[in-house]
Amino acid sequence: MLTDMSTNRPDAPVTTSGGAAPGRRNHDDAPDTAALFARLAELDDGPERDAARDELVTAWLPMAHRIAGRFRDRGESVEDLRQVAALGLVKAIDRFDPSRGAFESYAVPTITGEVKRHFRDRMWALRVPRRVQELRNRVRVARRELTQNPGSPEPAVADIAAHTGLTEDEVSAGMEALESFSTLSLDAEMSAGDDGYSLADTLGAADGSFDVVIDREAAKEGLRRLPERERAILYMRFFEDMTQSRIADRLGISQMHVSRLISRSCARVRDEALGGRRPGSAGRR
């Protein structure tokens, strides 16, 4: 009796045919499946429960497709988006508790979250922080809104910042993230002419001259600490390209002695450059 009186009140909340919460918009794809959900909750695992679950999926699949359609034109095919949304629908059905309210109120954020997670985890060619992904989405929407009128110029960073309430640095980060959603192959042709080149051709390579400069600077102090005669021998050998025999003739010593001095001096300079001076090497002649 109390129930009948409450439903006849003019201000009583109205429940939609799809079981949506009071005041929610009633979509054509929100069927009334409250009885089927109650039945599903009572069934044990088995063919009968699987059949009821499949019936629910079929009934609510149009809603999942509608949600997937919101994300079209973002670089993913509609068919793939529908499959992701369908997966979110199945998760929502499996986790839904009929005693907690209307299924649509639970399913919509569950399916939407599944689609967004697909974009975040599968579609980005480069991994960027979630905050940057959010900035990218806000910048993308702002650019679309600012250029929706025919003939509208491309908005500047300041225009997007004023439209979104973001700082110009945040807008710049979002615009950079727009280029991170997809990548370009290193084999991609950068010119349409006969002399076209690939992106890989524009990449620099390590210059071996830098290693020579580093080695010279590292050896400089060790060379300064060598005895004068050994410095002269190394200079004649490596800078004047003299043979050991000519060096020996000029200094009046044997070629074998020149060879030993060169080997010992190079080893000493190398050890000092590497930070490990040999014990007892100083002071030899």
PDB file of C-alpha atoms in Angstrom:
ATOM      1  CA  MET A   1       0.000   0.000   0.000  1.00  0.00           C
ATOM      2  CA  LEU A   2       2.823   2.388   0.871  1.00  0.00           C
ATOM      3  CA  THR A   3       4.523   1.525  -2.394  1.00  0.00           C
ATOM      4  CA  ASP A   4       1.410   2.313  -4.410  1.00  0.00           C
ATOM      5  CA  MET A   5       0.966   5.660  -2.673  1.00  0.00           C
ATOM      6  CA  SER A   6       4.588   6.662  -3.256  1.00  0.00           C
ATOM      7  CA  THR A   7       4.463   5.887  -6.978  1.00  0.00           C
ATOM      8  CA  ASN A   8       1.312   8.007  -7.394  1.00  0.00           C
ATOM      9  CA  ARG A   9       2.958  11.119  -5.970  1.00  0.00           C
ATOM     10  CA  PRO A  10       3.577  13.833  -8.580  1.00  0.00           C
ATOM     11  CA  ASP A  11       7.176  14.317  -7.402  1.00  0.00           C
ATOM     12  CA  ALA A  12       8.032  10.622  -7.261  1.00  0.00           C
ATOM     13  CA  PRO A  13      11.246   9.728  -9.157  1.00  0.00           C
ATOM     14  CA  VAL A  14      10.729   8.115 -12.541  1.00  0.00           C
ATOM     15  CA  THR A  15      12.667   5.017 -13.519  1.00  0.00           C
ATOM     16  CA  THR A  16      13.442   4.593 -17.187  1.00  0.00           C
ATOM     17  CA  SER A  17      12.656   1.437 -19.089  1.00  0.00           C
ATOM     18  CA  GLY A  18      16.343   0.629 -19.306  1.00  0.00           C
ATOM     19  CA  GLY A  19      16.735   0.586 -15.553  1.00  0.00           C
ATOM     20  CA  ALA A  20      18.668   3.850 -15.550  1.00  0.00           C
ATOM     21  CA  ALA A  21      18.962   5.988 -12.470  1.00  0.00           C
ATOM     22  CA  PRO A  22      16.273   8.665 -11.861  1.00  0.00           C
ATOM     23  CA  GLY A  23      16.803  11.763 -13.935  1.00  0.00           C
ATOM     24  CA  ARG A  24      19.206  10.072 -16.378  1.00  0.00           C
ATOM     25  CA  ARG A  25      18.639  10.336 -20.115  1.00  0.00           C
ATOM     26  CA  ASN A  26      16.864   7.274 -21.472  1.00  0.00           C
ATOM     27  CA  HIS A  27      18.666   5.896 -24.536  1.00  0.00           C
ATOM     28  CA  ASP A  28      17.074   3.567 -27.028  1.00  0.00           C
ATOM     29  CA  ASP A  29      19.966   1.175 -26.423  1.00  0.00           C
ATOM     30  CA  ALA A  30      19.278   0.894 -22.681  1.00  0.00           C
ATOM     31  CA  PRO A  31      16.980  -2.112 -22.399  1.00  0.00           C
ATOM     32  CA  ASP A  32      15.125  -3.205 -19.291  1.00  0.00           C
ATOM     33  CA  THR A  33      17.146  -6.196 -18.137  1.00  0.00           C
ATOM     34  CA  ALA A  34      16.703  -5.934 -14.375  1.00  0.00           C
ATOM     35  CA  ALA A  35      14.956  -9.326 -14.202  1.00  0.00           C
ATOM     36  CA  LEU A  36      17.678 -10.970 -16.297  1.00  0.00           C
ATOM     37  CA  PHE A  37      20.426  -9.558 -14.065  1.00  0.00           C
ATOM     38  CA  ALA A  38      18.592 -10.814 -10.979  1.00  0.00           C
ATOM     39  CA  ARG A  39      18.368 -14.231 -12.567  1.00  0.00           C
ATOM     40  CA  LEU A  40      22.055 -14.185 -13.521  1.00  0.00           C
ATOM     41  CA  ALA A  41      23.005 -13.429  -9.931  1.00  0.00           C
ATOM     42  CA  GLU A  42      21.149 -16.529  -8.718  1.00  0.00           C
ATOM     43  CA  LEU A  43      22.584 -18.982 -11.260  1.00  0.00           C
ATOM     44  CA  ASP A  44      25.649 -21.115 -10.666  1.00  0.00           C
ATOM     45  CA  ASP A  45      28.339 -21.522 -13.287  1.00  0.00           C
ATOM     46  CA  GLY A  46      27.122 -23.618 -16.158  1.00  0.00           C
ATOM     47  CA  PRO A  47      25.379 -23.524 -19.551  1.00  0.00           C
ATOM     48  CA  GLU A  48      22.269 -21.821 -18.222  1.00  0.00           C
ATOM     49  CA  ARG A  49      24.275 -18.980 -16.670  1.00  0.00           C
ATOM     50  CA  ASP A  50      26.389 -18.621 -19.811  1.00  0.00           C
ATOM     51  CA  ALA A  51      23.220 -18.314 -21.888  1.00  0.00           C
ATOM     52  CA  ALA A  52      21.825 -15.593 -19.612  1.00  0.00           C
ATOM     53  CA  ARG A  53      25.155 -13.753 -19.745  1.00  0.00           C
ATOM     54  CA  ASP A  54      25.214 -13.934 -23.549  1.00  0.00           C
ATOM     55  CA  GLU A  55      21.666 -12.592 -23.660  1.00  0.00           C
ATOM     56  CA  LEU A  56      22.712  -9.592 -21.566  1.00  0.00           C
ATOM     57  CA  VAL A  57      25.720  -8.936 -23.778  1.00  0.00           C
ATOM     58  CA  THR A  58      23.518  -9.007 -26.874  1.00  0.00           C
ATOM     59  CA  ALA A  59      20.967  -6.672 -25.276  1.00  0.00           C
ATOM     60  CA  TRP A  60      23.516  -4.054 -24.210  1.00  0.00           C
ATOM     61  CA  LEU A  61      25.915  -4.326 -27.145  1.00  0.00           C
ATOM     62  CA  PRO A  62      24.312  -1.387 -29.034  1.00  0.00           C
ATOM     63  CA  MET A  63      25.127   0.856 -26.058  1.00  0.00           C
ATOM     64  CA  ALA A  64      28.741  -0.324 -26.098  1.00  0.00           C
ATOM     65  CA  HIS A  65      28.928   0.470 -29.832  1.00  0.00           C
ATOM     66  CA  ARG A  66      27.491   3.932 -29.192  1.00  0.00           C
ATOM     67  CA  ILE A  67      30.201   4.630 -26.616  1.00  0.00           C
ATOM     68  CA  ALA A  68      32.865   3.358 -29.009  1.00  0.00           C
ATOM     69  CA  GLY A  69      31.570   5.788 -31.634  1.00  0.00           C
ATOM     70  CA  ARG A  70      32.521   8.721 -29.412  1.00  0.00           C
ATOM     71  CA  PHE A  71      36.172   7.891 -30.015  1.00  0.00           C
ATOM     72  CA  ARG A  72      36.098   7.668 -33.810  1.00  0.00           C
ATOM     73  CA  ASP A  73      38.592   9.714 -35.867  1.00  0.00           C
ATOM     74  CA  ARG A  74      41.368   9.242 -33.339  1.00  0.00           C
ATOM     75  CA  GLY A  75      43.566   6.933 -35.375  1.00  0.00           C
ATOM     76  CA  GLU A  76      41.815   3.655 -34.541  1.00  0.00           C
ATOM     77  CA  SER A  77      39.264   1.818 -36.669  1.00  0.00           C
ATOM     78  CA  VAL A  78      35.657   1.809 -35.495  1.00  0.00           C
ATOM     79  CA  GLU A  79      35.592  -1.999 -35.625  1.00  0.00           C
ATOM     80  CA  ASP A  80      38.549  -2.259 -33.238  1.00  0.00           C
ATOM     81  CA  LEU A  81      36.973   0.321 -30.928  1.00  0.00           C
ATOM     82  CA  ARG A  82      33.755  -1.693 -30.868  1.00  0.00           C
ATOM     83  CA  GLN A  83      35.657  -4.816 -29.896  1.00  0.00           C
ATOM     84  CA  VAL A  84      37.339  -2.962 -27.030  1.00  0.00           C
ATOM     85  CA  ALA A  85      33.985  -1.556 -25.918  1.00  0.00           C
ATOM     86  CA  ALA A  86      32.454  -5.028 -26.070  1.00  0.00           C
ATOM     87  CA  LEU A  87      35.228  -6.287 -23.809  1.00  0.00           C
ATOM     88  CA  GLY A  88      34.408  -3.489 -21.368  1.00  0.00           C
ATOM     89  CA  LEU A  89      30.743  -4.480 -21.532  1.00  0.00           C
ATOM     90  CA  VAL A  90      31.544  -8.094 -20.635  1.00  0.00           C
ATOM     91  CA  LYS A  91      33.635  -6.901 -17.679  1.00  0.00           C
ATOM     92  CA  ALA A  92      30.783  -4.662 -16.545  1.00  0.00           C
ATOM     93  CA  ILE A  93      28.260  -7.510 -16.730  1.00  0.00           C
ATOM     94  CA  ASP A  94      30.533  -9.878 -14.798  1.00  0.00           C
ATOM     95  CA  ARG A  95      31.212  -7.327 -12.049  1.00  0.00           C
ATOM     96  CA  PHE A  96      27.766  -5.742 -11.758  1.00  0.00           C
ATOM     97  CA  ASP A  97      25.837  -6.123  -8.530  1.00  0.00           C
ATOM     98  CA  PRO A  98      22.082  -5.606  -9.169  1.00  0.00           C
ATOM     99  CA  SER A  99      21.583  -4.450  -5.596  1.00  0.00           C
ATOM    100  CA  ARG A 100      23.859  -1.438  -6.133  1.00  0.00           C
ATOM    101  CA  GLY A 101      21.682   0.392  -8.674  1.00  0.00           C
ATOM    102  CA  ALA A 102      21.084   0.621 -12.416  1.00  0.00           C
ATOM    103  CA  PHE A 103      23.362  -1.257 -14.789  1.00  0.00           C
ATOM    104  CA  GLU A 104      23.723   1.657 -17.227  1.00  0.00           C
ATOM    105  CA  SER A 105      25.168   3.866 -14.497  1.00  0.00           C
ATOM    106  CA  TYR A 106      27.844   1.246 -13.864  1.00  0.00           C
ATOM    107  CA  ALA A 107      28.431   0.116 -17.432  1.00  0.00           C
ATOM    108  CA  VAL A 108      28.990   3.499 -19.108  1.00  0.00           C
ATOM    109  CA  PRO A 109      32.089   4.501 -17.085  1.00  0.00           C
ATOM    110  CA  THR A 110      33.387   0.925 -17.191  1.00  0.00           C
ATOM    111  CA  ILE A 111      33.197   0.729 -20.987  1.00  0.00           C
ATOM    112  CA  THR A 112      34.487   4.273 -21.448  1.00  0.00           C
ATOM    113  CA  GLY A 113      37.430   3.538 -19.187  1.00  0.00           C
ATOM    114  CA  GLU A 114      38.253   0.395 -21.163  1.00  0.00           C
ATOM    115  CA  VAL A 115      38.348   2.344 -24.436  1.00  0.00           C
ATOM    116  CA  LYS A 116      40.464   5.120 -22.930  1.00  0.00           C
ATOM    117  CA  ARG A 117      42.831   2.536 -21.489  1.00  0.00           C
ATOM    118  CA  HIS A 118      43.154   1.024 -24.965  1.00  0.00           C
ATOM    119  CA  PHE A 119      44.278   4.380 -26.355  1.00  0.00           C
ATOM    120  CA  ARG A 120      46.656   4.958 -23.467  1.00  0.00           C
ATOM    121  CA  ASP A 121      48.300   1.530 -23.477  1.00  0.00           C
ATOM    122  CA  ARG A 122      48.101   0.344 -27.083  1.00  0.00           C
ATOM    123  CA  MET A 123      47.887   3.326 -29.426  1.00  0.00           C
ATOM    124  CA  TRP A 124      50.783   5.510 -28.299  1.00  0.00           C
ATOM    125  CA  ALA A 125      53.948   4.842 -30.299  1.00  0.00           C
ATOM    126  CA  LEU A 126      55.982   6.542 -27.556  1.00  0.00           C
ATOM    127  CA  ARG A 127      55.264   6.159 -23.878  1.00  0.00           C
ATOM    128  CA  VAL A 128      54.474   9.534 -22.342  1.00  0.00           C
ATOM    129  CA  PRO A 129      53.221  10.386 -18.831  1.00  0.00           C
ATOM    130  CA  ARG A 130      49.475  10.276 -18.326  1.00  0.00           C
ATOM    131  CA  ARG A 131      49.469  13.997 -17.491  1.00  0.00           C
ATOM    132  CA  VAL A 132      50.990  14.741 -20.905  1.00  0.00           C
ATOM    133  CA  GLN A 133      48.406  12.514 -22.587  1.00  0.00           C
ATOM    134  CA  GLU A 134      45.672  14.552 -20.902  1.00  0.00           C
ATOM    135  CA  LEU A 135      47.300  17.781 -22.081  1.00  0.00           C
ATOM    136  CA  ARG A 136      47.393  16.368 -25.604  1.00  0.00           C
ATOM    137  CA  ASN A 137      43.670  15.633 -25.518  1.00  0.00           C
ATOM    138  CA  ARG A 138      42.815  19.122 -24.240  1.00  0.00           C
ATOM    139  CA  VAL A 139      45.004  20.758 -26.865  1.00  0.00           C
ATOM    140  CA  ARG A 140      43.521  18.586 -29.624  1.00  0.00           C
ATOM    141  CA  VAL A 141      39.967  19.471 -28.622  1.00  0.00           C
ATOM    142  CA  ALA A 142      40.831  23.177 -28.297  1.00  0.00           C
ATOM    143  CA  ARG A 143      42.425  23.271 -31.765  1.00  0.00           C
ATOM    144  CA  ARG A 144      39.341  21.624 -33.249  1.00  0.00           C
ATOM    145  CA  GLU A 145      37.009  24.084 -31.527  1.00  0.00           C
ATOM    146  CA  LEU A 146      39.068  27.121 -32.540  1.00  0.00           C
ATOM    147  CA  THR A 147      39.206  26.060 -36.194  1.00  0.00           C
ATOM    148  CA  GLN A 148      35.669  24.752 -36.619  1.00  0.00           C
ATOM    149  CA  ASN A 149      34.588  27.823 -38.600  1.00  0.00           C
ATOM    150  CA  PRO A 150      35.667  27.836 -42.278  1.00  0.00           C
ATOM    151  CA  GLY A 151      38.696  30.038 -42.884  1.00  0.00           C
ATOM    152  CA  SER A 152      39.768  30.062 -39.240  1.00  0.00           C
ATOM    153  CA  PRO A 153      43.553  30.387 -38.923  1.00  0.00           C
ATOM    154  CA  GLU A 154      45.649  27.828 -37.087  1.00  0.00           C
ATOM    155  CA  PRO A 155      45.525  28.908 -33.417  1.00  0.00           C
ATOM    156  CA  ALA A 156      48.741  30.001 -31.776  1.00  0.00           C
ATOM    157  CA  VAL A 157      49.983  28.638 -28.464  1.00  0.00           C
ATOM    158  CA  ALA A 158      48.682  31.737 -26.672  1.00  0.00           C
ATOM    159  CA  ASP A 159      45.218  31.281 -28.225  1.00  0.00           C
ATOM    160  CA  ILE A 160      45.000  27.662 -27.093  1.00  0.00           C
ATOM    161  CA  ALA A 161      46.250  28.601 -23.614  1.00  0.00           C
ATOM    162  CA  ALA A 162      43.546  31.279 -23.297  1.00  0.00           C
ATOM    163  CA  HIS A 163      40.878  28.861 -24.553  1.00  0.00           C
ATOM    164  CA  THR A 164      41.815  25.995 -22.223  1.00  0.00           C
ATOM    165  CA  GLY A 165      43.117  27.833 -19.177  1.00  0.00           C
ATOM    166  CA  LEU A 166      46.434  26.041 -19.490  1.00  0.00           C
ATOM    167  CA  THR A 167      49.815  27.704 -19.365  1.00  0.00           C
ATOM    168  CA  GLU A 168      51.731  28.152 -22.618  1.00  0.00           C
ATOM    169  CA  ASP A 169      54.299  25.611 -21.424  1.00  0.00           C
ATOM    170  CA  GLU A 170      51.536  23.063 -20.860  1.00  0.00           C
ATOM    171  CA  VAL A 171      50.092  23.794 -24.300  1.00  0.00           C
ATOM    172  CA  SER A 172      53.545  23.310 -25.852  1.00  0.00           C
ATOM    173  CA  ALA A 173      53.903  19.972 -24.060  1.00  0.00           C
ATOM    174  CA  GLY A 174      50.490  18.903 -25.329  1.00  0.00           C
ATOM    175  CA  MET A 175      51.351  19.910 -28.892  1.00  0.00           C
ATOM    176  CA  GLU A 176      54.591  17.938 -28.727  1.00  0.00           C
ATOM    177  CA  ALA A 177      52.604  14.941 -27.484  1.00  0.00           C
ATOM    178  CA  LEU A 178      50.412  15.208 -30.590  1.00  0.00           C
ATOM    179  CA  GLU A 179      53.474  14.128 -32.553  1.00  0.00           C
ATOM    180  CA  SER A 180      54.194  11.246 -30.163  1.00  0.00           C
ATOM    181  CA  PHE A 181      50.986   9.369 -30.952  1.00  0.00           C
ATOM    182  CA  SER A 182      52.537   7.890 -34.079  1.00  0.00           C
ATOM    183  CA  THR A 183      56.080   7.420 -35.319  1.00  0.00           C
ATOM    184  CA  LEU A 184      57.792   7.588 -38.702  1.00  0.00           C
ATOM    185  CA  SER A 185      59.873   4.709 -40.002  1.00  0.00           C
ATOM    186  CA  LEU A 186      63.581   5.337 -40.470  1.00  0.00           C
ATOM    187  CA  ASP A 187      63.131   3.970 -43.990  1.00  0.00           C
ATOM    188  CA  ALA A 188      60.450   6.541 -44.829  1.00  0.00           C
ATOM    189  CA  GLU A 189      61.234   8.594 -47.923  1.00  0.00           C
ATOM    190  CA  MET A 190      61.697  12.275 -47.106  1.00  0.00           C
ATOM    191  CA  SER A 191      61.722  13.480 -50.735  1.00  0.00           C
ATOM    192  CA  ALA A 192      59.514  12.579 -53.661  1.00  0.00           C
ATOM    193  CA  GLY A 193      62.205  13.238 -56.288  1.00  0.00           C
ATOM    194  CA  ASP A 194      64.575  10.815 -57.933  1.00  0.00           C
ATOM    195  CA  ASP A 195      67.258  11.786 -55.455  1.00  0.00           C
ATOM    196  CA  GLY A 196      64.996  11.006 -52.517  1.00  0.00           C
ATOM    197  CA  TYR A 197      66.505  10.100 -49.188  1.00  0.00           C
ATOM    198  CA  SER A 198      65.214   8.315 -46.126  1.00  0.00           C
ATOM    199  CA  LEU A 199      64.924   9.592 -42.590  1.00  0.00           C
ATOM    200  CA  ALA A 200      67.858   7.383 -41.611  1.00  0.00           C
ATOM    201  CA  ASP A 201      70.054   9.310 -44.070  1.00  0.00           C
ATOM    202  CA  THR A 202      69.523  12.485 -42.043  1.00  0.00           C
ATOM    203  CA  LEU A 203      70.788  10.988 -38.786  1.00  0.00           C
ATOM    204  CA  GLY A 204      74.308  11.874 -37.740  1.00  0.00           C
ATOM    205  CA  ALA A 205      77.023   9.398 -36.867  1.00  0.00           C
ATOM    206  CA  ALA A 206      79.689   9.425 -34.194  1.00  0.00           C
ATOM    207  CA  ASP A 207      82.771  11.392 -35.287  1.00  0.00           C
ATOM    208  CA  GLY A 208      85.978   9.514 -34.537  1.00  0.00           C
ATOM    209  CA  SER A 209      87.862  12.814 -34.289  1.00  0.00           C
ATOM    210  CA  PHE A 210      86.258  13.431 -30.904  1.00  0.00           C
ATOM    211  CA  ASP A 211      87.961  10.320 -29.545  1.00  0.00           C
ATOM    212  CA  VAL A 212      91.305  11.581 -30.835  1.00  0.00           C
ATOM    213  CA  VAL A 213      90.841  14.903 -29.056  1.00  0.00           C
ATOM    214  CA  ILE A 214      89.897  13.150 -25.816  1.00  0.00           C
ATOM    215  CA  ASP A 215      92.919  10.847 -26.040  1.00  0.00           C
ATOM    216  CA  ARG A 216      95.291  13.746 -26.680  1.00  0.00           C
ATOM    217  CA  GLU A 217      93.985  15.727 -23.736  1.00  0.00           C
ATOM    218  CA  ALA A 218      94.200  12.672 -21.496  1.00  0.00           C
ATOM    219  CA  ALA A 219      97.832  12.012 -22.534  1.00  0.00           C
ATOM    220  CA  LYS A 220      98.989  15.626 -22.377  1.00  0.00           C
ATOM    221  CA  GLU A 221      99.916  15.697 -18.679  1.00  0.00           C
ATOM    222  CA  GLY A 222     101.675  12.340 -18.858  1.00  0.00           C
ATOM    223  CA  LEU A 223     103.782  13.536 -21.794  1.00  0.00           C
ATOM    224  CA  ARG A 224     104.806  16.656 -19.881  1.00  0.00           C
ATOM    225  CA  ARG A 225     106.137  14.535 -17.015  1.00  0.00           C
ATOM    226  CA  LEU A 226     108.351  12.378 -19.227  1.00  0.00           C
ATOM    227  CA  PRO A 227     112.131  13.045 -19.287  1.00  0.00           C
ATOM    228  CA  GLU A 228     113.193  15.376 -22.086  1.00  0.00           C
ATOM    229  CA  ARG A 229     114.931  12.653 -24.112  1.00  0.00           C
ATOM    230  CA  GLU A 230     111.901  10.376 -24.042  1.00  0.00           C
ATOM    231  CA  ARG A 231     109.630  13.235 -25.092  1.00  0.00           C
ATOM    232  CA  ALA A 232     112.005  13.942 -27.994  1.00  0.00           C
ATOM    233  CA  ILE A 233     111.987  10.276 -29.046  1.00  0.00           C
ATOM    234  CA  LEU A 234     108.188  10.134 -29.034  1.00  0.00           C
ATOM    235  CA  TYR A 235     107.988  13.371 -30.994  1.00  0.00           C
ATOM    236  CA  MET A 236     110.392  12.130 -33.649  1.00  0.00           C
ATOM    237  CA  ARG A 237     108.635   8.774 -33.897  1.00  0.00           C
ATOM    238  CA  PHE A 238     104.972   9.828 -33.920  1.00  0.00           C
ATOM    239  CA  PHE A 239     105.027  13.422 -35.184  1.00  0.00           C
ATOM    240  CA  GLU A 240     107.970  13.402 -37.577  1.00  0.00           C
ATOM    241  CA  ASP A 241     107.364   9.764 -38.593  1.00  0.00           C
ATOM    242  CA  MET A 242     111.036   8.832 -38.197  1.00  0.00           C
ATOM    243  CA  THR A 243     112.065   5.198 -38.006  1.00  0.00           C
ATOM    244  CA  GLN A 244     113.643   3.807 -34.872  1.00  0.00           C
ATOM    245  CA  SER A 245     116.949   3.375 -36.749  1.00  0.00           C
ATOM    246  CA  ARG A 246     117.090   7.078 -37.714  1.00  0.00           C
ATOM    247  CA  ILE A 247     116.238   8.104 -34.145  1.00  0.00           C
ATOM    248  CA  ALA A 248     119.009   5.832 -32.846  1.00  0.00           C
ATOM    249  CA  ASP A 249     121.530   7.373 -35.279  1.00  0.00           C
ATOM    250  CA  ARG A 250     120.549  10.901 -34.279  1.00  0.00           C
ATOM    251  CA  LEU A 251     120.813  10.206 -30.528  1.00  0.00           C
ATOM    252  CA  GLY A 252     123.853   7.911 -30.769  1.00  0.00           C
ATOM    253  CA  ILE A 253     122.166   4.928 -29.114  1.00  0.00           C
ATOM    254  CA  SER A 254     121.109   1.508 -30.344  1.00  0.00           C
ATOM    255  CA  GLN A 255     117.852   0.917 -32.168  1.00  0.00           C
ATOM    256  CA  MET A 256     116.944  -1.698 -29.527  1.00  0.00           C
ATOM    257  CA  HIS A 257     117.307   0.924 -26.786  1.00  0.00           C
ATOM    258  CA  VAL A 258     115.075   3.317 -28.730  1.00  0.00           C
ATOM    259  CA  SER A 259     112.445   0.581 -29.012  1.00  0.00           C
ATOM    260  CA  ARG A 260     112.541  -0.063 -25.253  1.00  0.00           C
ATOM    261  CA  LEU A 261     112.279   3.672 -24.455  1.00  0.00           C
ATOM    262  CA  ILE A 262     109.280   4.100 -26.773  1.00  0.00           C
ATOM    263  CA  SER A 263     107.477   1.095 -25.288  1.00  0.00           C
ATOM    264  CA  ARG A 264     108.206   2.191 -21.710  1.00  0.00           C
ATOM    265  CA  SER A 265     107.186   5.820 -22.333  1.00  0.00           C
ATOM    266  CA  CYS A 266     103.931   4.891 -24.057  1.00  0.00           C
ATOM    267  CA  ALA A 267     103.036   2.500 -21.244  1.00  0.00           C
ATOM    268  CA  ARG A 268     103.718   5.173 -18.633  1.00  0.00           C
ATOM    269  CA  VAL A 269     101.626   7.817 -20.423  1.00  0.00           C
ATOM    270  CA  ARG A 270      98.812   5.317 -20.938  1.00  0.00           C
ATOM    271  CA  ASP A 271      98.796   4.277 -17.289  1.00  0.00           C
ATOM    272  CA  GLU A 272      98.734   7.883 -16.090  1.00  0.00           C
ATOM    273  CA  ALA A 273      95.936   8.735 -18.505  1.00  0.00           C
ATOM    274  CA  LEU A 274      93.892   5.839 -17.144  1.00  0.00           C
ATOM    275  CA  GLY A 275      94.643   6.888 -13.565  1.00  0.00           C
ATOM    276  CA  GLY A 276      96.907   3.991 -12.640  1.00  0.00           C
ATOM    277  CA  ARG A 277     100.579   4.981 -12.648  1.00  0.00           C
ATOM    278  CA  ARG A 278     102.861   1.968 -12.542  1.00  0.00           C
ATOM    279  CA  PRO A 279     104.851   1.664  -9.309  1.00  0.00           C
ATOM    280  CA  GLY A 280     108.534   2.412  -9.750  1.00  0.00           C
ATOM    281  CA  SER A 281     108.147   3.642 -13.337  1.00  0.00           C
ATOM    282  CA  ALA A 282     109.129   7.224 -12.513  1.00  0.00           C
ATOM    283  CA  GLY A 283     112.766   8.168 -12.745  1.00  0.00           C
ATOM    284  CA  ARG A 284     113.831   5.407 -15.183  1.00  0.00           C
ATOM    285  CA  ARG A 285     116.117   6.277 -18.082  1.00  0.00           C
TER     286      ARG A 285
END
